[in-house]
Coordinates of C-alpha atoms and ligand atoms in Angstrom, one line a residue:
X1 CA -57.3 61.3 -35.2
X2 CA -56.2 57.7 -35.9
X3 CA -58.3 55.1 -34.1
X4 CA -56.8 51.9 -32.8
X5 CA -58.4 48.7 -34.2
X6 CA -61.3 47.6 -32.1
X7 CA -60.8 44.5 -29.9
X8 CA -62.4 41.4 -31.4
X9 CA -66.0 40.8 -30.3
X10 CA -66.1 38.0 -27.7
X11 CA -68.0 35.8 -30.1
X12 CA -65.3 36.3 -32.7
X13 CA -62.8 34.6 -30.6
X14 CA -64.8 31.5 -31.1
X15 CA -65.9 32.1 -34.7
X16 CA -63.7 34.6 -36.3
X17 CA -65.6 34.9 -39.6
X18 CA -69.0 34.8 -38.1
X19 CA -69.3 37.3 -35.3
X20 CA -72.3 39.1 -36.9
X21 CA -75.3 38.6 -34.6
X22 CA -77.3 37.1 -37.5
X23 CA -74.7 34.4 -37.8
X24 CA -74.5 33.4 -34.1
X25 CA -75.6 29.9 -33.1
X26 CA -77.7 31.2 -30.2
X27 CA -79.5 33.6 -32.6
X28 CA -80.2 30.7 -35.0
X29 CA -81.6 28.7 -32.1
X30 CA -83.9 31.6 -31.3
X31 CA -85.0 31.8 -34.9
X32 CA -86.1 28.1 -34.8
X33 CA -87.8 28.6 -31.5
X34 CA -89.6 31.7 -32.8
X35 CA -91.0 29.7 -35.7
X36 CA -93.2 27.9 -33.1
X37 CA -93.6 30.9 -30.8
X38 CA -95.3 33.4 -33.1
X39 CA -98.7 32.0 -32.4
X40 CA -98.5 31.2 -28.7
X41 CA -101.3 32.6 -26.7
X42 CA -100.2 34.4 -23.5
X43 CA -103.6 33.6 -21.9
X44 CA -103.1 29.9 -22.6
X45 CA -99.6 30.1 -21.1
X46 CA -101.1 31.5 -17.9
X47 CA -103.8 28.8 -17.9
X48 CA -101.1 26.1 -18.2
X49 CA -98.9 27.5 -15.5
X50 CA -100.5 28.8 -12.3
X51 CA -97.1 30.1 -11.1
X52 CA -96.3 32.1 -14.2
X53 CA -96.7 35.4 -12.5
X54 CA -94.4 34.3 -9.6
X55 CA -91.6 33.0 -11.8
X56 CA -91.9 35.7 -14.5
X57 CA -91.3 38.5 -12.0
X58 CA -88.2 39.9 -10.3
X59 CA -87.3 42.3 -7.5
X60 CA -84.2 44.4 -7.5
X61 CA -83.1 47.6 -5.7
X62 CA -86.6 48.0 -4.4
X63 CA -88.2 47.8 -7.8
X64 CA -90.6 45.0 -9.0
X65 CA -90.8 43.8 -12.6
X66 CA -93.7 41.7 -13.9
X67 CA -92.7 40.3 -17.2
X68 CA -95.2 37.5 -17.3
X69 CA -97.4 39.2 -20.0
X70 CA -94.9 38.4 -22.7
X71 CA -94.8 35.9 -25.5
X72 CA -92.2 33.7 -23.9
X73 CA -91.8 30.3 -22.3
X74 CA -89.1 29.1 -20.0
X75 CA -87.2 27.9 -23.0
X76 CA -87.3 31.4 -24.6
X77 CA -85.6 32.9 -21.5
X78 CA -83.0 30.1 -21.5
X79 CA -82.3 30.7 -25.2
X80 CA -82.1 34.5 -24.8
X81 CA -79.7 34.1 -21.9
X82 CA -77.6 31.8 -24.0
X83 CA -77.5 34.6 -26.6
X84 CA -76.4 37.1 -24.0
X85 CA -73.7 34.7 -22.8
X86 CA -72.5 34.0 -26.4
X87 CA -72.4 37.8 -27.2
X88 CA -70.2 38.4 -24.2
X89 CA -72.6 40.4 -22.0
X90 CA -70.9 39.3 -18.8
X91 CA -67.4 40.1 -20.0
X92 CA -68.3 43.4 -21.3
X93 CA -70.2 44.3 -18.2
X94 CA -67.0 43.6 -16.2
X95 CA -65.0 45.8 -18.6
X96 CA -67.4 48.7 -18.3
X97 CA -67.4 48.6 -14.5
X98 CA -63.6 48.3 -14.4
X99 CA -63.1 51.5 -16.5
X100 CA -61.8 49.9 -19.7
X101 CA -62.1 52.1 -22.7
X102 CA -65.1 50.3 -24.2
X103 CA -66.2 53.4 -26.1
X104 CA -63.7 52.5 -28.8
X105 CA -64.5 55.2 -31.4
X106 CA -63.8 57.9 -28.8
X107 CA -61.2 55.9 -26.8
X108 CA -63.1 56.6 -23.6
X109 CA -64.0 54.7 -20.5
X110 CA -67.8 54.5 -19.7
X111 CA -68.1 55.1 -16.0
X112 CA -71.4 56.7 -15.1
X113 CA -71.5 53.9 -12.6
X114 CA -68.5 55.5 -10.8
X115 CA -70.5 58.6 -10.2
X116 CA -72.8 56.7 -7.8
X117 CA -70.1 54.4 -6.3
X118 CA -68.8 54.7 -2.8
X119 CA -65.2 56.0 -2.4
X120 CA -63.9 52.4 -2.1
X121 CA -62.8 50.3 -3.9
X122 CA -60.9 52.6 -6.2
X123 CA -61.9 52.8 -9.9
X124 CA -58.9 53.5 -12.1
X125 CA -58.8 55.4 -15.4
X126 CA -55.4 56.2 -16.8
X127 CA -53.8 55.4 -13.5
X128 CA -56.0 57.7 -11.5
X129 CA -58.7 56.7 -9.0
X130 CA -61.8 58.6 -10.4
X131 CA -63.8 58.1 -7.2
X132 CA -61.6 60.7 -5.5
X133 CA -62.6 63.4 -8.0
X134 CA -66.2 62.2 -8.0
X135 CA -66.5 62.6 -4.2
X136 CA -64.6 66.0 -4.2
X137 CA -67.2 67.4 -6.7
X138 CA -70.1 65.8 -4.7
X139 CA -68.7 67.7 -1.6
X140 CA -68.8 70.9 -3.6
X141 CA -72.3 70.2 -4.8
X142 CA -73.3 69.7 -1.2
X143 CA -71.7 72.9 0.0
X144 CA -73.2 75.0 -2.8
X145 CA -76.7 73.5 -2.6
X146 CA -76.7 74.0 1.1
X147 CA -75.8 77.7 0.7
X148 CA -78.4 78.3 -1.9
X149 CA -81.2 76.4 -0.1
X150 CA -80.5 78.2 3.2
X151 CA -80.4 81.6 1.5
X152 CA -76.8 82.1 2.4
X153 CA -75.8 82.4 -1.2
X154 CA -77.2 85.7 -2.2
X155 CA -77.5 87.5 -5.5
X156 CA -75.6 90.7 -6.4
X157 CA -78.1 92.9 -4.5
X158 CA -78.1 90.7 -1.4
X159 CA -81.3 88.7 -2.0
X160 CA -81.6 85.0 -1.6
X161 CA -81.9 83.0 -4.9
X162 CA -85.3 81.5 -5.4
X163 CA -85.4 80.8 -9.2
X164 CA -83.1 78.3 -10.9
X165 CA -82.8 78.4 -14.7
X166 CA -80.9 75.4 -16.2
X167 CA -79.6 76.2 -19.7
X168 CA -78.5 73.1 -21.5
X169 CA -79.7 70.6 -24.1
X170 CA -79.8 66.8 -24.7
X171 CA -78.3 65.0 -21.7
X172 CA -77.6 68.4 -20.1
X173 CA -81.3 69.1 -20.1
X174 CA -83.5 65.9 -20.3
X175 CA -82.0 64.3 -17.2
X176 CA -82.2 67.2 -14.7
X177 CA -85.6 68.3 -16.0
X178 CA -87.0 64.8 -15.8
X179 CA -85.7 64.1 -12.3
X180 CA -86.7 67.5 -10.9
X181 CA -90.2 66.9 -12.1
X182 CA -90.4 63.3 -10.9
X183 CA -89.3 64.4 -7.4
X184 CA -91.3 67.7 -7.4
X185 CA -93.0 66.7 -4.2
X186 CA -89.7 66.7 -2.4
X187 CA -88.6 70.1 -3.7
X188 CA -87.5 73.0 -1.5
X189 CA -90.7 75.1 -1.0
X190 CA -89.2 78.4 -2.0
X191 CA -87.2 77.3 -5.1
X192 CA -88.7 77.1 -8.6
X193 CA -87.0 75.5 -11.6
X194 CA -87.0 76.2 -15.3
X195 CA -85.2 74.5 -18.1
X196 CA -84.2 76.3 -21.3
X197 CA -82.9 74.2 -24.1
X198 CA -84.2 75.3 -27.5
X199 CA -82.3 77.6 -29.9
X200 CA -85.8 79.0 -30.6
X201 CA -85.8 82.3 -28.7
X202 CA -89.5 81.9 -27.9
X203 CA -88.5 79.6 -25.0
X204 CA -86.1 82.1 -23.3
X205 CA -88.3 85.1 -24.2
X206 CA -91.3 83.5 -22.6
X207 CA -89.4 82.9 -19.4
X208 CA -87.4 86.1 -18.8
X209 CA -90.3 88.5 -18.3
X210 CA -91.7 86.1 -15.6
X211 CA -88.6 85.9 -13.4
X212 CA -86.7 88.4 -11.2
X213 CA -83.1 88.8 -12.1
X214 CA -82.2 89.7 -8.5
X215 CA -83.2 86.2 -7.3
X216 CA -82.3 84.1 -10.3
X217 CA -79.5 81.6 -10.6
X218 CA -78.5 80.4 -14.1
X219 CA -76.8 77.0 -14.4
X220 CA -75.1 76.6 -17.8
X221 CA -74.8 72.9 -18.3
X222 CA -72.8 71.6 -21.2
X223 CA -70.3 68.7 -21.3
X224 CA -68.5 70.3 -24.2
X225 CA -69.4 73.9 -23.5
X226 CA -69.6 74.3 -27.3
X227 CA -73.1 73.3 -28.1
X228 CA -74.6 76.1 -30.2
X229 CA -78.0 76.2 -28.5
X230 CA -76.6 76.3 -25.0
X231 CA -74.0 78.9 -25.7
X232 CA -76.4 81.2 -27.6
X233 CA -79.0 81.0 -24.8
X234 CA -76.3 81.5 -22.1
X235 CA -75.1 84.6 -23.8
X236 CA -78.6 86.0 -24.2
X237 CA -79.4 85.2 -20.5
X238 CA -76.2 86.9 -19.4
X239 CA -76.9 90.0 -21.4
X240 CA -80.4 90.2 -19.8
X241 CA -78.9 89.8 -16.3
X242 CA -76.2 92.4 -16.9
X243 CA -78.8 94.8 -18.3
X244 CA -80.9 94.5 -15.1
X245 CA -78.2 94.0 -12.4
X246 CA -75.0 95.3 -13.8
X247 CA -71.7 93.9 -15.2
X248 CA -70.6 92.2 -11.9
X249 CA -73.9 90.2 -11.5
X250 CA -72.8 87.0 -13.4
X251 CA -70.3 86.2 -10.7
X252 CA -73.1 85.6 -8.3
X253 CA -75.9 84.5 -10.6
X254 CA -74.1 82.2 -13.1
X255 CA -72.5 78.8 -12.5
X256 CA -71.4 76.2 -15.0
X257 CA -71.3 72.4 -15.2
X258 CA -68.9 71.1 -17.8
X259 CA -65.8 69.1 -18.7
X260 CA -64.3 72.1 -20.5
X261 CA -62.7 74.5 -18.0
X262 CA -61.1 76.7 -20.7
X263 CA -64.4 77.3 -22.5
X264 CA -66.2 78.1 -19.2
X265 CA -63.6 80.6 -18.2
X266 CA -63.5 82.1 -21.7
X267 CA -67.3 82.6 -21.4
X268 CA -66.7 84.6 -18.2
X269 CA -67.6 82.1 -15.5
X270 CA -65.0 81.8 -12.8
X271 CA -63.5 78.3 -12.3
X272 CA -64.7 78.5 -8.7
X273 CA -68.2 78.6 -10.0
X274 CA -67.7 75.6 -12.2
X275 CA -68.7 72.1 -11.3
X276 CA -66.6 69.7 -13.4
X277 CA -67.2 66.3 -14.7
X278 CA -65.2 64.0 -17.0
X279 CA -65.0 62.7 -20.6
X280 CA -65.9 59.2 -19.3
X281 CA -69.4 60.4 -18.5
X282 CA -71.6 60.3 -21.6
X283 CA -74.0 63.2 -21.9
X284 CA -77.1 61.0 -21.7
X285 CA -75.6 59.2 -18.7
X286 CA -74.7 62.5 -16.9
X287 CA -77.6 63.1 -14.5
X288 CA -75.5 61.5 -11.7
X289 CA -72.7 64.0 -12.2
X290 CA -72.8 67.8 -11.5
X291 CA -75.4 67.9 -14.4
X292 CA -77.7 66.8 -11.6
X293 CA -77.1 70.0 -9.7
X294 CA -80.7 71.2 -10.2
X295 CA -81.9 68.1 -8.4
X296 CA -79.4 68.6 -5.5
X297 CA -80.7 72.2 -5.2
X298 CA -84.3 71.0 -5.4
X299 CA -84.2 68.1 -2.9
X300 CA -81.0 68.8 -1.0
X301 CA -77.6 67.0 -1.0
X302 CA -79.0 64.1 1.2
X303 CA -81.8 63.5 -1.3
X304 CA -79.3 63.6 -4.1
X305 CA -77.1 61.0 -2.2
X306 CA -80.2 58.8 -1.9
X307 CA -80.8 59.1 -5.7
X308 CA -77.2 58.0 -6.3
X309 CA -77.6 55.1 -3.8
X310 CA -80.7 53.9 -5.7
X311 CA -78.7 53.7 -8.9
X312 CA -75.8 52.1 -7.1
X313 CA -78.2 49.4 -5.7
X314 CA -79.3 48.6 -9.3
X315 CA -75.6 48.5 -10.4
X316 CA -74.9 46.0 -7.6
X317 CA -77.8 43.8 -8.8
X318 CA -76.8 44.1 -12.4
X319 CA -73.2 43.1 -11.7
X320 CA -74.0 40.1 -9.5
X321 CA -77.4 38.6 -10.4
X322 CA -77.4 35.5 -12.7
X323 CA -78.6 36.5 -16.2
X324 CA -82.0 34.8 -15.9
X325 CA -82.7 36.7 -12.6
X326 CA -81.1 40.0 -13.7
X327 CA -83.7 42.7 -14.2
X328 CA -81.9 44.9 -16.7
X329 CA -80.8 41.8 -18.6
X330 CA -84.3 40.3 -18.8
X331 CA -85.7 43.7 -19.9
X332 CA -83.0 43.9 -22.6
X333 CA -83.5 40.4 -23.8
X334 CA -87.3 40.8 -24.1
X335 CA -86.6 43.9 -26.2
X336 CA -84.2 42.0 -28.5
X337 CA -86.9 39.2 -28.7
X338 CA -89.5 41.6 -30.0
X339 CA -87.2 43.8 -32.1
X340 CA -85.3 41.0 -33.9
X341 CA -87.7 38.1 -34.0
X342 CA -91.2 39.7 -34.1
X343 CA -90.0 42.8 -36.0
X344 CA -91.6 45.2 -33.5
X345 CA -90.3 48.6 -34.6
X346 CA -91.3 50.7 -31.7
X347 CA -91.4 50.5 -27.9
X348 CA -93.9 52.6 -25.9
X349 CA -93.2 53.8 -22.4
X350 CA -96.3 54.4 -20.3
X351 CA -95.6 55.9 -16.9
X352 CA -98.8 55.9 -14.8
X353 CA -97.5 58.7 -12.7
X354 CA -97.9 62.3 -13.8
X355 CA -94.6 63.5 -12.4
X356 CA -92.8 61.0 -14.6
X357 CA -94.1 62.9 -17.6
X358 CA -90.7 63.6 -19.0
X359 CA -89.5 60.0 -18.6
X360 CA -90.4 58.9 -22.2
X361 CA -88.4 61.9 -23.7
X362 CA -85.5 61.1 -21.4
X363 CA -85.5 57.4 -22.3
X364 CA -85.8 58.4 -26.0
X365 CA -82.3 60.0 -25.8
X366 CA -80.9 57.2 -23.7
X367 CA -82.1 54.4 -26.0
X368 CA -82.1 55.9 -29.4
X369 CA -78.9 58.0 -29.2
X370 CA -77.1 55.0 -27.7
X371 CA -78.4 52.2 -29.9
X372 CA -79.6 53.9 -33.0
X373 CA -76.6 52.5 -34.9
X374 CA -76.1 50.5 -38.1
X375 CA -72.5 49.3 -37.9
X376 CA -70.9 47.0 -35.3
X377 CA -67.8 47.7 -33.2
X378 CA -65.6 46.6 -36.2
X379 CA -67.4 49.0 -38.5
X380 CA -69.3 46.2 -40.4
X381 CA -73.1 46.4 -41.1
X382 CA -75.0 45.0 -38.1
X383 CA -77.4 43.2 -40.5
X384 CA -80.1 43.0 -37.9
X385 CA -82.4 45.7 -36.5
X386 CA -81.1 47.7 -33.6
X387 CA -82.9 50.2 -31.3
X388 CA -86.6 50.5 -31.7
X389 CA -88.3 53.9 -32.0
X390 CA -89.1 54.7 -28.4
X391 CA -92.0 56.9 -27.6
X392 CA -94.8 57.4 -25.0
X393 CA -96.7 59.6 -22.6
X394 CA -98.2 59.4 -19.2
X395 CA -101.3 57.2 -18.4
X396 CA -104.1 57.8 -18.4
X397 CA -103.6 60.5 -21.0
X398 CA -102.3 58.1 -23.6
X399 CA -105.4 55.9 -23.3
X400 CA -107.5 58.7 -24.8
X401 CA -105.1 59.3 -27.6
X402 CA -103.0 56.5 -29.1
X403 CA -103.9 53.4 -27.1
X404 CA -106.5 52.7 -29.8
X405 CA -103.6 51.7 -32.1
X406 CA -102.0 49.7 -29.3
X407 CA -105.2 47.6 -28.9
X408 CA -106.5 47.4 -32.5
X409 CA -103.8 48.8 -34.8
X410 CA -101.8 46.6 -37.3
X411 CA -98.5 47.1 -35.5
X412 CA -97.7 45.1 -32.3
X413 CA -96.1 47.7 -29.9
X414 CA -94.6 46.3 -26.7
X415 CA -95.3 48.6 -23.8
X416 CA -93.5 49.2 -20.5
X417 CA -96.0 50.2 -17.9
X418 CA -94.4 52.0 -14.9
X419 CA -96.3 53.0 -11.8
X420 CA -95.9 53.8 -8.1
X421 CA -97.6 51.8 -5.4
X422 CA -97.7 54.3 -2.6
X423 CA -98.9 57.8 -3.2
X424 CA -98.6 60.5 -0.5
X425 CA -101.9 62.1 -1.5
X426 CA -105.0 63.6 0.0
X427 CA -106.9 62.0 -2.9
X428 CA -106.4 58.3 -2.5
X429 CA -109.3 57.5 -4.8
X430 CA -107.4 59.1 -7.7
X431 CA -104.4 56.9 -7.0
X432 CA -106.6 53.8 -6.9
X433 CA -108.1 54.7 -10.2
X434 CA -104.7 55.3 -11.7
X435 CA -103.4 51.9 -10.6
X436 CA -106.6 50.3 -11.8
X437 CA -106.2 51.8 -15.3
X438 CA -102.5 50.8 -15.5
X439 CA -103.2 47.2 -14.6
X440 CA -106.3 47.0 -16.7
X441 CA -104.5 48.2 -19.8
X442 CA -101.9 45.5 -19.7
X443 CA -104.6 42.9 -19.1
X444 CA -106.7 44.2 -22.0
X445 CA -103.7 44.2 -24.3
X446 CA -103.0 40.6 -23.4
X447 CA -106.6 39.3 -23.3
X448 CA -108.1 41.0 -26.2
X449 CA -111.7 40.1 -27.1
X450 CA -112.7 37.4 -29.7
X451 CA -115.4 38.2 -32.2
X452 CA -117.5 35.5 -30.6
X453 CA -117.2 37.4 -27.2
X454 CA -118.1 40.6 -29.0
X455 CA -121.2 39.0 -30.5
X456 CA -122.4 37.7 -27.2
X457 CA -121.9 41.1 -25.6
X458 CA -123.8 42.9 -28.4
X459 CA -126.6 40.3 -28.3
X460 CA -126.9 40.9 -24.5
X461 CA -127.3 44.6 -25.3
X462 CA -130.4 43.7 -27.4
X463 CA -128.9 44.4 -30.9
X464 CA -130.4 42.6 -33.9
X465 CA -128.5 40.1 -36.0
X466 CA -127.7 42.6 -38.7
X467 CA -126.3 45.2 -36.3
X468 CA -124.3 42.4 -34.5
X469 CA -122.8 41.3 -37.9
X470 CA -121.9 44.9 -38.7
X471 CA -120.4 45.8 -35.3
X472 CA -118.7 42.6 -34.1
X473 CA -115.5 43.0 -36.2
X474 CA -115.1 46.5 -34.9
X475 CA -115.7 45.5 -31.3
X476 CA -113.2 42.7 -31.2
X477 CA -109.5 42.9 -30.1
X478 CA -106.6 40.7 -31.3
X479 CA -105.0 40.6 -27.8
X480 CA -101.8 38.7 -27.1
X481 CA -100.0 42.1 -27.1
X482 CA -97.0 42.1 -24.8
X483 CA -96.1 44.4 -21.9
X484 CA -93.9 44.7 -18.9
X485 CA -95.0 46.3 -15.6
X486 CA -92.5 48.0 -13.4
X487 CA -93.6 49.0 -9.9
X488 CA -91.9 51.6 -7.7
X489 CA -92.7 51.3 -4.0
X490 CA -93.0 55.1 -3.7
X491 CA -91.7 58.0 -5.7
X492 CA -88.5 58.4 -3.7
X493 CA -85.0 59.5 -4.9
X494 CA -83.8 56.0 -4.3
X495 CA -86.5 54.4 -6.4
X496 CA -86.0 56.9 -9.2
X497 CA -82.3 56.3 -9.2
X498 CA -82.8 52.6 -9.5
X499 CA -85.4 53.0 -12.3
X500 CA -83.0 55.1 -14.4
X501 CA -80.1 52.8 -13.8
X502 CA -82.3 49.8 -14.8
X503 CA -82.9 51.4 -18.2
X504 CA -79.2 52.4 -18.6
X505 CA -78.1 48.8 -18.1
X506 CA -80.9 47.5 -20.3
X507 CA -79.6 49.7 -23.2
X508 CA -76.1 48.6 -22.5
X509 CA -77.0 44.9 -22.7
X510 CA -78.8 45.4 -25.9
X511 CA -75.8 47.3 -27.4
X512 CA -73.6 44.3 -26.5
X513 CA -76.0 41.8 -28.1
X514 CA -76.1 43.9 -31.3
X515 CA -72.3 44.3 -31.1
X516 CA -72.5 48.1 -31.4
X517 CA -70.9 51.0 -29.6
X518 CA -73.7 52.4 -27.4
X519 CA -71.6 55.3 -26.2
X520 CA -70.9 57.5 -29.2
X521 CA -73.3 59.6 -31.3
X522 CA -71.6 60.5 -34.5
X523 CA -75.0 60.6 -36.2
X524 CA -75.8 64.0 -34.7
X525 CA -72.7 65.6 -36.2
X526 CA -73.7 65.9 -39.9
X527 CA -76.8 68.1 -39.3
X528 CA -74.8 70.3 -36.9
X529 CA -72.1 70.8 -39.5
X530 CA -74.5 71.6 -42.3
X531 CA -76.5 74.0 -40.1
X532 CA -73.4 76.2 -39.8
X533 CA -73.2 76.6 -43.6
X534 CA -76.9 77.1 -43.9
X535 CA -76.8 79.8 -41.2
X536 CA -74.1 81.7 -43.0
X537 CA -76.2 81.5 -46.2
X538 CA -79.3 82.7 -44.4
X539 CA -77.3 85.7 -43.0
X540 CA -76.1 86.4 -46.6
X541 CA -72.5 85.9 -45.7
X542 CA -72.0 83.1 -48.3
X543 CA -73.9 82.0 -51.4
X544 CA -76.3 79.2 -50.7
X545 CA -74.4 77.1 -53.3
X546 CA -71.4 77.2 -50.9
X547 CA -73.5 76.0 -48.0
X548 CA -75.3 73.2 -49.5
X549 CA -75.3 71.4 -52.8
X550 CA -79.0 70.4 -53.1
X551 CA -81.7 72.4 -54.8
X552 CA -84.2 71.8 -52.1
X553 CA -82.1 73.3 -49.4
X554 CA -81.1 76.2 -51.7
X555 CA -84.7 76.8 -52.5
X556 CA -85.7 76.9 -48.8
X557 CA -82.8 79.3 -48.0
X558 CA -83.9 81.6 -50.8
X559 CA -87.5 81.7 -49.6
X560 CA -86.4 82.3 -46.0
X561 CA -84.1 85.2 -47.1
X562 CA -86.8 86.9 -49.2
X563 CA -89.3 86.5 -46.3
X564 CA -87.0 88.4 -44.0
Ligands
F6P1 O1 -75.8 66.6 -30.1 C1 -76.0 65.5 -29.3 C2 -75.3 65.8 -27.9 O2 -73.9 65.7 -28.1 C3 -75.8 64.9 -26.9 O3 -75.1 63.7 -26.9 C4 -75.5 65.7 -25.7 O4 -76.2 65.2 -24.5 C5 -76.0 67.0 -26.1 O5 -75.6 67.1 -27.5 C6 -75.5 68.2 -25.3 O6 -74.1 68.3 -25.3 P1 -73.4 69.2 -24.3 O7 -73.7 68.7 -22.9 O8 -71.9 69.0 -24.7 O9 -73.8 70.6 -24.5

């Protein structure tokens, strides 16, 4: 395939030789600014400005962002916004929403926003209004989910379907699993959901004995319908179903979600049981498409529409709000500030809401697969750091595991705290304690504790001077560690949709600033290709030398072969 030359980066139109981020004037201005900023105390900034919380917070699409606990001043935000402007964030945002083929290495439009847009105005790709197709598939999702939820769609022996098994990996797994768990409380009472992704048969084998083939619906979700893990698991699941319910059973127990109709029919799933989506939807951006079918089954088509509406509300905010009041832009710029100027290598996501337990893994794919790149749109080295390593877990669990490092370790790790203000619970005291911990952690990270404060505390506990000298360094905290706090009003489909769209646009803005293509993922291909050769060698079909040139891999293959 020959690729057309990438269009020039917006900054290049002004400075043709110097479009690398590191050479941009706004970047240089931020570097000088950072030289004075490194030692600012956030607590002192709060003392100097009693309105800091008010003017360092934003509301959008029902979400609230407090970004006041960051090492920034008004000038920092102004300079970061100048960087965004200089890097062409606004122009590129317009091009994305318009359906331009901004994924230049694959010559594709990037239109996950069209999946949650109303039917008008039209959004054109290659002369076709994609909203027509989107709404046609949404109507099919509604009809199918209504039939399954009401028990009208029965299995091959006439029983209603009560177990849904989604077989998919990456974007065809992380999104539906995360959102079904997040909205667990809204789920249909007689449906249960399972997600099988791993090529390791332990996952499927642990599930199959626990479910009833007569009442199980398998959804095979794969954009390409060629992903090894998914196809292998789908074949195994189909063989199990046929063994228990007969050769005709897949017609009533298997549906597919894909862009690849030919491969779906070749697998043996009728086109009538396939829910399509399109190449302009990236896998990690696909939960809004038919890949979200498990969520539509779980919470119903109206709930799914609310989920899409929440994301659309965030899209509308992102398109129209000025940069300095734009929630995804601010979140992105803060990330760039820490990554490129403070050299913070990781970002921790801390949802204080148990049902958001899969959010860190979801955001890991969104952020790291999108922006884990080292060349710019023109194929030149980026020369600055790009995506941080993203990781995290729910609070309060993380507090009893890795928060030690966040408070006293040598790395500064920015944290996004995410929590929910209203909980529909019979245990309100638990929810109060959850919020208290969430807010206290960000306060502790910022405030820290000086050695003098630690000494006073230890003295008040009656320790002698020697013990105080020994303990005080261990009991003090550097503080000044940054965080954002995102509040959802309640865990509703609308709020969840807005939250995911917030992070999608954050990742987009960062990609534009770094000048990279956030929408391809060539980096996953090499390992996949090598695995084929290694698999043949493990099966004894080829010599290990043909599969891989290195002695380590050959040695491992030899050991694995002799162990079998
Ligand atoms: O290997 C990476 C990847 O291509 C992801 O980008 C994608 O979400 C995942 O594999 C699954 O792909 P598919 O939906 O085509 O099976």
